[in-house]
Coordinates of C-alpha atoms and ligand atoms in Angstrom, one line a residue:
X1 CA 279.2 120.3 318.7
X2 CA 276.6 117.6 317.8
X3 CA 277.9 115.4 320.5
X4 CA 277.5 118.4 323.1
X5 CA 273.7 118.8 321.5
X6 CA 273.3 115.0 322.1
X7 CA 274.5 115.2 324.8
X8 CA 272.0 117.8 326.2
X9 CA 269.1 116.3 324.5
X10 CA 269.7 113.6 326.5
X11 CA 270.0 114.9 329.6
X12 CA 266.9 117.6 328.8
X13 CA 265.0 113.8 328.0
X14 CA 266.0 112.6 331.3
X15 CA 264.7 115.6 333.2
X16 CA 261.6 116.4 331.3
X17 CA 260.5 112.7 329.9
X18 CA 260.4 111.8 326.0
X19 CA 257.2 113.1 325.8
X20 CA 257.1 116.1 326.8
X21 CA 260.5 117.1 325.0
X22 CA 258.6 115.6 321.5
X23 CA 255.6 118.0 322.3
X24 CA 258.1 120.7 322.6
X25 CA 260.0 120.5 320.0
X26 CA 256.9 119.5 317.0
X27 CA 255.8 122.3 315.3
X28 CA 259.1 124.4 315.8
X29 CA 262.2 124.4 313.6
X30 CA 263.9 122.6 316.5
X31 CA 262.0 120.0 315.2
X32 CA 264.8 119.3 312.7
X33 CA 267.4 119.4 314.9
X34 CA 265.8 117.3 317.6
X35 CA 265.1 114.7 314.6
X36 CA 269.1 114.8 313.8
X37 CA 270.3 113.7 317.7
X38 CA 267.7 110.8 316.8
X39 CA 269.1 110.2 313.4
X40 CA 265.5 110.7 311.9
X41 CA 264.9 111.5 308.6
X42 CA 261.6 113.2 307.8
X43 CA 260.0 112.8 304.1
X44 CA 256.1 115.7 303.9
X45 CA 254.0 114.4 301.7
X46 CA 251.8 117.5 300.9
X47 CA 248.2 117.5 299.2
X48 CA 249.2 119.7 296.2
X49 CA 252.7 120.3 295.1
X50 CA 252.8 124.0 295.0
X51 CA 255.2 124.0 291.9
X52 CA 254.8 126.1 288.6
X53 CA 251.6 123.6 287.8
X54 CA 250.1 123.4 291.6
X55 CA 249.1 119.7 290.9
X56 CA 247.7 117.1 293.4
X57 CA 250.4 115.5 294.2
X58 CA 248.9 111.6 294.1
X59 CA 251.7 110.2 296.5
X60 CA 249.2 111.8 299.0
X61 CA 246.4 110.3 297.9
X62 CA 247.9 106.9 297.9
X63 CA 249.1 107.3 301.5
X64 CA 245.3 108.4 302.5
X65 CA 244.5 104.8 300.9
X66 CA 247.5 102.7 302.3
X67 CA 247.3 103.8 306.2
X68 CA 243.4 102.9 306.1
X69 CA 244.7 99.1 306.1
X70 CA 247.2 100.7 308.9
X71 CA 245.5 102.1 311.6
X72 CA 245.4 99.9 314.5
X73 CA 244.8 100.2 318.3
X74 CA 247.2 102.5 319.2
X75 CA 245.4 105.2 316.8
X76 CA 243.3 107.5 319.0
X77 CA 241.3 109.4 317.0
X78 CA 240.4 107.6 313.6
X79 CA 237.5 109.2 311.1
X80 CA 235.1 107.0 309.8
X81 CA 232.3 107.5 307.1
X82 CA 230.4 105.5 304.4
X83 CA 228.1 106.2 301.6
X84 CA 225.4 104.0 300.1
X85 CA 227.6 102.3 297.6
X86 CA 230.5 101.5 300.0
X87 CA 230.5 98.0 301.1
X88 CA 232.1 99.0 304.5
X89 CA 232.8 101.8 306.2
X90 CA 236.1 103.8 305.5
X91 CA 238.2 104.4 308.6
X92 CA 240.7 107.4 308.5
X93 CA 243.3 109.2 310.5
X94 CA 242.7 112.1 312.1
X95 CA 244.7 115.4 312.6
X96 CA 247.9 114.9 314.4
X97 CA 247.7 111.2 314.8
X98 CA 250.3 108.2 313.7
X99 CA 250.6 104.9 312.9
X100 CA 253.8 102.7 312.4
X101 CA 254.1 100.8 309.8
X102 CA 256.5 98.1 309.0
X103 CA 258.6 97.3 305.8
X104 CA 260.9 94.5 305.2
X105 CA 263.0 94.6 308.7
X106 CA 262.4 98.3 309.8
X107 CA 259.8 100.0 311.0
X108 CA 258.5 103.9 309.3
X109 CA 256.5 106.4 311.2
X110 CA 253.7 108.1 309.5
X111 CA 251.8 111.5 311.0
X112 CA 249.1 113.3 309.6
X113 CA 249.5 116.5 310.4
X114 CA 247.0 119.6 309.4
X115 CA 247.9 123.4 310.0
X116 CA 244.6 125.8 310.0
X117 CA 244.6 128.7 307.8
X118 CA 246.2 132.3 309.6
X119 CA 243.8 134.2 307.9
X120 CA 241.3 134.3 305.4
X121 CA 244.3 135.0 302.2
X122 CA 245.6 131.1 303.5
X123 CA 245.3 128.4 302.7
X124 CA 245.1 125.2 305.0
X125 CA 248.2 123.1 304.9
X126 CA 247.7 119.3 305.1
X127 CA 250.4 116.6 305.2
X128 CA 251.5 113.4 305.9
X129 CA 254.7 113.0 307.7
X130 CA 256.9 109.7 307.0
X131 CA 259.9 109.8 309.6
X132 CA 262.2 106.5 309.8
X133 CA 265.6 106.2 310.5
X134 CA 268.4 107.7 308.1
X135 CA 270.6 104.6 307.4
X136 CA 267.0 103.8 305.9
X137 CA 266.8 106.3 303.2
X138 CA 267.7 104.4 300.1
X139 CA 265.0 101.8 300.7
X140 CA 262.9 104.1 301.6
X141 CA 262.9 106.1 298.1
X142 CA 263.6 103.5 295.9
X143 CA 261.3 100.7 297.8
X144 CA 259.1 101.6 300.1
X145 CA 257.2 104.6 298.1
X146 CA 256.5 102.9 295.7
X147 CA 255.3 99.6 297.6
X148 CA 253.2 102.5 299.0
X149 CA 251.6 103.6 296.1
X150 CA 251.2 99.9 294.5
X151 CA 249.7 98.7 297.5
X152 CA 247.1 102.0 297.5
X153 CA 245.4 100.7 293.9
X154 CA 244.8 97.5 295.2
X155 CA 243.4 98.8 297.9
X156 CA 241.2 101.6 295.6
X157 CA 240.1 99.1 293.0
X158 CA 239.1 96.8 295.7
X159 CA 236.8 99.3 297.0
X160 CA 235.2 100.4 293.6
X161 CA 234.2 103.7 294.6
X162 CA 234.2 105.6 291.5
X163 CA 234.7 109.4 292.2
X164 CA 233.8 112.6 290.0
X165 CA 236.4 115.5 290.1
X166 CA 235.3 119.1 289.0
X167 CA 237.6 121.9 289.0
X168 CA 238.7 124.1 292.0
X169 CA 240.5 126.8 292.7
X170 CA 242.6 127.7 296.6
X171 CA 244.2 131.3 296.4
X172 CA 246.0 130.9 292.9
X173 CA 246.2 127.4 292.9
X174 CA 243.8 124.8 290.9
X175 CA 243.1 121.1 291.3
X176 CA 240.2 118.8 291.5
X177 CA 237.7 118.5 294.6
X178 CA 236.1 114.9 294.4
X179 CA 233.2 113.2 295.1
X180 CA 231.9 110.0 295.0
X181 CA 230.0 109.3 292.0
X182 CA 227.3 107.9 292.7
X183 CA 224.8 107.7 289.2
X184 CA 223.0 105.0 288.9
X185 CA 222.9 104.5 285.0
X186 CA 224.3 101.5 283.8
X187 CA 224.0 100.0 280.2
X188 CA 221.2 97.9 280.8
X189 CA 219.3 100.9 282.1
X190 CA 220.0 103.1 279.4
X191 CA 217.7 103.4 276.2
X192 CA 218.9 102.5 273.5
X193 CA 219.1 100.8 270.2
X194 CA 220.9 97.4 271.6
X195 CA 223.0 97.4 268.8
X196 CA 224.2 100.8 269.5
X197 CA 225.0 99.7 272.8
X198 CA 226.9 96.5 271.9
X199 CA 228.7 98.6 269.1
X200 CA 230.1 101.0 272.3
X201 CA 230.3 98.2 274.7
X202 CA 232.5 96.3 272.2
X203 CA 234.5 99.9 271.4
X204 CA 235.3 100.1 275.4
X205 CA 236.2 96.4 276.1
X206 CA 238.4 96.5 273.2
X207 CA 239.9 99.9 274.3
X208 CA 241.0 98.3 277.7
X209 CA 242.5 95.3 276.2
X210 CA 244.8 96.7 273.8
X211 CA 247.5 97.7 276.0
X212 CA 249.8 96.0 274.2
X213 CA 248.9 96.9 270.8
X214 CA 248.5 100.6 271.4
X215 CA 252.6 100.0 272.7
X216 CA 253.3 98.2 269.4
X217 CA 251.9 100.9 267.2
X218 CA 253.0 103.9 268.9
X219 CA 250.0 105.6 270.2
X220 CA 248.9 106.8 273.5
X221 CA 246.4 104.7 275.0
X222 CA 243.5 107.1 274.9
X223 CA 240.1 107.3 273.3
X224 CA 237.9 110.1 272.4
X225 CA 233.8 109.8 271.6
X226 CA 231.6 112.7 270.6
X227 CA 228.0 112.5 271.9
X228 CA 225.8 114.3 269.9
X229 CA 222.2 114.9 270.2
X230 CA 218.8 116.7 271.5
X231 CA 218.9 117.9 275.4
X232 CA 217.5 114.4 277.3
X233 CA 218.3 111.9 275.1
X234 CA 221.1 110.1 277.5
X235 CA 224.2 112.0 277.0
X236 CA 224.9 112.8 281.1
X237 CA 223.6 109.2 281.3
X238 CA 225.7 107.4 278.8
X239 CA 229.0 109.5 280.4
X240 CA 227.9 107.5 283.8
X241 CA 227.5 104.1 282.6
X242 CA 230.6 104.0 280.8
X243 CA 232.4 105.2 284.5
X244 CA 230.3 102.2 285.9
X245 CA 231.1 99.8 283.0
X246 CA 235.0 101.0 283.2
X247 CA 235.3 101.4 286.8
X248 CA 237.1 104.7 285.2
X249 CA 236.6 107.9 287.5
X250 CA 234.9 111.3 285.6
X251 CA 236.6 114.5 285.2
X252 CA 233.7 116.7 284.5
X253 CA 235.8 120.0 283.3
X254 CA 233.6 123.0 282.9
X255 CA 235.1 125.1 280.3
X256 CA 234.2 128.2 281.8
X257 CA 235.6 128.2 284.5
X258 CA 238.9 128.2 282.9
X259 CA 240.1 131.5 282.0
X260 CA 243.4 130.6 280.0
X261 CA 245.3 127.8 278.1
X262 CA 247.8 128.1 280.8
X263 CA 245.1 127.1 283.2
X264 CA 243.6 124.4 280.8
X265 CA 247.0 122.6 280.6
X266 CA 247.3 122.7 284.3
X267 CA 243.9 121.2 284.8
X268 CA 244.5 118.2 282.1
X269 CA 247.5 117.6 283.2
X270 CA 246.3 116.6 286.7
X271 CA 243.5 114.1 285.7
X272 CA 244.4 110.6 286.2
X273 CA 245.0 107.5 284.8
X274 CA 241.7 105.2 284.3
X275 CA 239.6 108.2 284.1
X276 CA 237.1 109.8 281.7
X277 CA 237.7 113.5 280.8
X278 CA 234.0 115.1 280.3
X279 CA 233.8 118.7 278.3
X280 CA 229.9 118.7 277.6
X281 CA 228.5 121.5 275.7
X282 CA 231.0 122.2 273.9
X283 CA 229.0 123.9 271.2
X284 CA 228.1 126.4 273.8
X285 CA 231.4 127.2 275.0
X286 CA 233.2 127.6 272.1
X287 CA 230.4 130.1 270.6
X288 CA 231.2 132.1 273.9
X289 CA 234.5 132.1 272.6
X290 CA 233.9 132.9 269.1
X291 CA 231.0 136.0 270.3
X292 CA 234.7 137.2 272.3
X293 CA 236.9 136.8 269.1
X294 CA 234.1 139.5 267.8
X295 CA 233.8 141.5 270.4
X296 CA 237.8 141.8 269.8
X297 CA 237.9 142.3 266.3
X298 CA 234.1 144.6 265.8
X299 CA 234.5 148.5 265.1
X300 CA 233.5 151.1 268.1
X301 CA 229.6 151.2 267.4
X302 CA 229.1 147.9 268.6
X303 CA 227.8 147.6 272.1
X304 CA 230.4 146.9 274.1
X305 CA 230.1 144.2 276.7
X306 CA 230.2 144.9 280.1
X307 CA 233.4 143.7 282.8
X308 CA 231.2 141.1 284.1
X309 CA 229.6 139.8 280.7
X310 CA 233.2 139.7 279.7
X311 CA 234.2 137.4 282.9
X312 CA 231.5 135.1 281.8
X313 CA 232.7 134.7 278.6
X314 CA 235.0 132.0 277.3
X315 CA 238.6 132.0 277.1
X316 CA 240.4 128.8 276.2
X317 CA 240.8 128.6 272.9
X318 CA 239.7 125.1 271.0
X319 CA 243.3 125.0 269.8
X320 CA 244.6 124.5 273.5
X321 CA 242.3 121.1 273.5
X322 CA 243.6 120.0 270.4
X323 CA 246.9 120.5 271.7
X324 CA 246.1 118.6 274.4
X325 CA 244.2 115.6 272.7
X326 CA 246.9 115.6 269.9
X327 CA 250.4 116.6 271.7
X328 CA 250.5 116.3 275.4
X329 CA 247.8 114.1 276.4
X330 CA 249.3 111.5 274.0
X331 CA 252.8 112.1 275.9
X332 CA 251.5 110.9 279.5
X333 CA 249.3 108.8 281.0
X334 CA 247.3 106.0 280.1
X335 CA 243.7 104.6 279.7
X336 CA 242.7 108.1 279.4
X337 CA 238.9 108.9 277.4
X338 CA 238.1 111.9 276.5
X339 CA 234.3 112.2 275.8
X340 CA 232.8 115.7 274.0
X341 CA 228.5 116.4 274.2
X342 CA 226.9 119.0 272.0
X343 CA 223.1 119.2 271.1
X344 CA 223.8 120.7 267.8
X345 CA 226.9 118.7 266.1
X346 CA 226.8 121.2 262.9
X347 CA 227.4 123.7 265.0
X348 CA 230.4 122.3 266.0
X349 CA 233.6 123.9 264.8
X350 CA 234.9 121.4 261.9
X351 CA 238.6 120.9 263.6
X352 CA 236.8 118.5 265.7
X353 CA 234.9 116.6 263.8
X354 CA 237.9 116.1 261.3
X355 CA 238.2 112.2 260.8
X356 CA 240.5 110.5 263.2
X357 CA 240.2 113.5 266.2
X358 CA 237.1 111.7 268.2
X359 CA 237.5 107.5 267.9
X360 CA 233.4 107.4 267.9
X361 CA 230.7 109.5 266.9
X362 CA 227.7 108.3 268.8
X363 CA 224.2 109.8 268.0
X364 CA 221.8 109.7 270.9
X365 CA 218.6 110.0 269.5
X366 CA 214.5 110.2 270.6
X367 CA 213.0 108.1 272.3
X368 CA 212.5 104.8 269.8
X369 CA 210.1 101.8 270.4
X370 CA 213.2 99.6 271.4
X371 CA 213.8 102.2 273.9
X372 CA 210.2 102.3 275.1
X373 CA 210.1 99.0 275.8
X374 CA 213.8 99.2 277.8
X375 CA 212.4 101.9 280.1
X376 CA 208.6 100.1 280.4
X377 CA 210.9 96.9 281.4
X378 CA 213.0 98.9 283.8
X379 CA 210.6 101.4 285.6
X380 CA 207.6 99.0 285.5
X381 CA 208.7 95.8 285.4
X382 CA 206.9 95.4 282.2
X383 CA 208.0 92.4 279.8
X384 CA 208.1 92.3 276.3
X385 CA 206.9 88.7 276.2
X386 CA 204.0 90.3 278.2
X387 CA 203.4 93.5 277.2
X388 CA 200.6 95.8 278.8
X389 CA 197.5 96.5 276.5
X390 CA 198.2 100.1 276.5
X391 CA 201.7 99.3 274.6
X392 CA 200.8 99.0 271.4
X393 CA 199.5 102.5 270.9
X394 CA 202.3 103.6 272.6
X395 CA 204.8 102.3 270.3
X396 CA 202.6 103.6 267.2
X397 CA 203.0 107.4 268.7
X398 CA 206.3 106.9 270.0
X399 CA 207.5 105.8 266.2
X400 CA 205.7 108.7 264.3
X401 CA 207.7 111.8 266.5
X402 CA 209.7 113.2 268.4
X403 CA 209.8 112.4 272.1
X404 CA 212.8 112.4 274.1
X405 CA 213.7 109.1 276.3
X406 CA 213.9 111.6 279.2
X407 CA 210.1 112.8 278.7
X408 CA 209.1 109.3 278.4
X409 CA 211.5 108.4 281.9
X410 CA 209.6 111.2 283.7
X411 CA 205.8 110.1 282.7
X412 CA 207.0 106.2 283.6
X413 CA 207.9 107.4 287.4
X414 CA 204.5 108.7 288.3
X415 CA 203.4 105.8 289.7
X416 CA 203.8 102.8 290.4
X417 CA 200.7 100.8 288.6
X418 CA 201.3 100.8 284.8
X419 CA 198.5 101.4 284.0
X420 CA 198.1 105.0 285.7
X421 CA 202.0 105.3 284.4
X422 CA 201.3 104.5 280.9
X423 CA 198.0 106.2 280.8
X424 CA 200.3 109.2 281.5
X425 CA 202.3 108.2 278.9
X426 CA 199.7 108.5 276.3
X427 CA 197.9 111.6 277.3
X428 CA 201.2 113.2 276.6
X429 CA 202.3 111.6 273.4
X430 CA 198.5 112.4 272.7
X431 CA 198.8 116.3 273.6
X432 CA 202.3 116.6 271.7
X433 CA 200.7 114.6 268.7
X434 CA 198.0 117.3 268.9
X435 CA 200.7 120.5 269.2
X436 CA 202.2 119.2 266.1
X437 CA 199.4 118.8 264.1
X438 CA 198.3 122.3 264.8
X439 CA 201.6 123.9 264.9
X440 CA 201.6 122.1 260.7
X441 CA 198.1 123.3 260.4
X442 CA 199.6 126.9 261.0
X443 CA 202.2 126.8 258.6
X444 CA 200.5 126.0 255.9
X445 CA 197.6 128.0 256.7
X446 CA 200.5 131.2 256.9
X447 CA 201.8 130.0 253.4
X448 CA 198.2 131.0 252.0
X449 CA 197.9 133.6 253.5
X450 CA 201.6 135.0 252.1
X451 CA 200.9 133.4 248.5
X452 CA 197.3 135.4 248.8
X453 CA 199.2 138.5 249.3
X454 CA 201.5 137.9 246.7
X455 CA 201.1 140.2 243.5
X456 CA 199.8 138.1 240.7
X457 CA 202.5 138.6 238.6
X458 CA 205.0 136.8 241.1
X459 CA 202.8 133.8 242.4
X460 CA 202.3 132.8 238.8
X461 CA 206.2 133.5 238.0
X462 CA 206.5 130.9 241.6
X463 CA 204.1 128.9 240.1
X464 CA 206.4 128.5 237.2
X465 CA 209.4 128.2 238.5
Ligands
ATP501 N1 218.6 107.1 276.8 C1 218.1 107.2 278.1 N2 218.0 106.0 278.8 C2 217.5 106.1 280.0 N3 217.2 107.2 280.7 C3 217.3 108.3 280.0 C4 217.8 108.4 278.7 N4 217.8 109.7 278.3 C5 217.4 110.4 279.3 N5 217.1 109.6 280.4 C6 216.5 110.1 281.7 O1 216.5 111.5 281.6 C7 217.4 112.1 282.5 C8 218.1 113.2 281.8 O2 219.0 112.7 280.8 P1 220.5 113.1 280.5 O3 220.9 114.1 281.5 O4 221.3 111.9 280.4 O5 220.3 113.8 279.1 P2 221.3 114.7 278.3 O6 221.2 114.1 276.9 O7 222.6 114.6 278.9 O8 220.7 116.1 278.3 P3 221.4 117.5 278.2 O9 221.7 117.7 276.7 O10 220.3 118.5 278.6 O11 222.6 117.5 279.0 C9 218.3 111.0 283.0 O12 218.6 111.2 284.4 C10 217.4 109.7 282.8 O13 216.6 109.6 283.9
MG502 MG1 223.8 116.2 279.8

């Protein structure tokens, strides 16, 4: 029977041209059969694996990277883009187009192939298509693949292009939409105490080098820091220079928009190696979560919440964190930080600030006169070997309260003659110096008046006592 098929193929290829019989055949389930008379084997490589988890399957994601380095002449249609902080411009394929690559002594075809959505319930399918001949197989899965992949992170850390992944959802499958991260905060830009900064610079340099000892020990090779402290003091900013100091990627996961455990696991489990998870506010969610837990548990006279307050609400549980920074992330992967922000840290449920949960508890405070002088250097140009005149009494206000470094940042952009920009400066640590004193004034002028209304019998008993 085959050789009759064969047979017929060959004929039909005579009469109708190579071409034409290929063009026929793609996109049918022919396809398959014609691919046997050539003895070709064809390996998909799809975007996400729709399995149980729906994960992005990262073969796919390598082969994006390897065939850049591929695409030659005989490609027709090839995407190209850039962004600022790529060196060069990236070249890609486009739909329906191949390139032939070869390994050791024979040759592999790859096609990228994309299928638009039927209707608006689809989804679109994307692929790559690796078709080589059969007697090939073996090298291909046990060689070739992975030469693929291997040959992908060179080529991705020799680009540098760090990327930030938030979740996403496609019909009832998640994963993570990237793109490029582009913040510019690095450690020297970041105010600071120095010695803070050296004390997490250190923690990270020693982090990466311990591969080796975090083997010997029996540990995963992870890290976790809690950032802790008042909205604008360089949480956000801190996350972005350790990605720029680490060349590590971001996963920025948004806790509510996670409506299960189930979901949560799914999520974690498809981060990547070299890569900072971020869960900021994590205060806020979990008090979602615990205002749910009342809503549960609270008799029938309490105002119920409506359907779409409830959506809104929190669902993972901090449990299915824990499990996840204790059990499975510890089981896979490697390099992996995981990196918590609250702005009130007692607010935070106890589980988490157990000792030994987060590596590093890092308190990113108000603006301080070290920190002054890092953003005066930075956004003026100003030197402390040759400070401004205005400095001095900016340093005096800036040590006696409580300014944050991203007030400070803001007045410091206005413009670009110090002195306008620090006279800015100064009229608003003038003005808040000036808020405070009167919002003290108040108080105590409110504890008269309650001590003067006071019975006798009770201020003197207050008196005593
Ligand atoms: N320590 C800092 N050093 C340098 N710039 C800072 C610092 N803190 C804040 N800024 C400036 O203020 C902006 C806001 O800061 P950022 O988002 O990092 O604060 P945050 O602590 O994450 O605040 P939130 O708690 O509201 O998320 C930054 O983009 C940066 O310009
Ligand atoms: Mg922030």
């Amino acid at each position: 029977m085959s050789t009759l098929l064969s047979t017929a193929a060959s004929y039909a290829a005579t009469l109708m041209g190579r071409s034409m019989i290929e063009k026929f055949f793609r996109n049918s389930y022919l396809q398959s059969l014609w691919a046997s008379f050539r003895s070709e084997l064809t390996f998909v490589v799809v975007v996400v694996e729709h399995t149980e988890v729906g994960e992005r399957n990262q073969i796919y994601d390598s082969v994006e990277h390897y065939l850049r380095a591929k695409i030659g002449s005989r490609t027709r249609r090839v995407r190209a883009s850039k962004t600022p902080r790529q060196q060069t411009t990236c070249f890609t394929l486009d739909y329906e187009q191949e390139v032939t690559d070869q390994f050791e002594n024979f040759k592999v075809k790859w096609r990228y192939v994309c299928i638009p959505p039927k209707d608006h319930h689809s989804e679109e399918k994307r692929y790559y298509e690796l078709s080589f001949h059969k007697k090939h197989r073996a090298k291909v899965m046990d060689s070739y693949l992975d030469y693929v992949v291997a040959r992908a992170k060179e080529i991705k850390d020799a680009e540098k292009v760090l990327k930030i992944f938030t979740p996403c959802s496609s019909g009832s499958y998640r994963y993570w939409e990237s793109t490029i991260l582009e913040h510019p905060s690095t450690f020297e830009t970041l105010a600071m105490d120095p010695a803070e900064k050296k004390r997490i610079m250190n923690d990270l340099d020693m982090f990466v080098q311990r591969k080796e000892f975090y083997k010997n020990v029996g540990k995963a090779w992870k890290r976790g820091y809690l950032l802790y402290g008042p909205p604008g003091t360089g949480k956000s900013s801190l996350i972005a220079a350790m990605a720029n100091y680490l060349n590590y990627n971001i996963y920025d996961l948004e806790l509510t928009s996670i409506s299960n455990n189930t979901e949560l696991r799914k999520a974690l489990l498809s981060t990547s190696n070299r890569s900072i998870l971020v869960i900021e506010d994590i205060d806020c969610s979990l008090n979602l979560q615990n205002r749910e837990k009342e809503e549960e548990s609270s008799d029938e006279e309490a105002p119920a919440l409506t359907k779409k307050d409830k959506r809104k609400l929190q669902k993972v549980a901090l449990s299915g964190i824990f499990n996840f920074i204790d059990g499975l992330w510890s089981s896979c992967g490697d390099q992996r930080i995981i990196v918590f922000t609250t702005n009130y840290k007692d607010k935070l449920d106890p589980a988490l600030l157990r000792p030994g949960r987060m590596d590093m508890h890092i308190h990113m405070s108000y603006c301080t006169v070290s920190g002054f002088r890092i953003l005066a250097s930075r956004y003026l140009g100003i030197q402390d070997s040759n400070p401004h005149p205005l400095c001095g009494e900016i340093e005096g206000l800036i040590e006696s309260m409580e300014v944050t470094p991203a007030q400070v940042a803001w007045e410091l952009q206005v413009s670009n003659d110090a002195h306008v920009a620090l006279a800015a400066l100064v009229k608003l640590l003038k003005e808040k110096e000036e808020n405070e004193k009167k919002k003290e004034e108040e108080k105590e002028e409110a504890k008269k008046v309650k001590k003067k209304r006071m019975p006798s019998f009770l201020r003197n008993k207050k008196e005593i006592t």
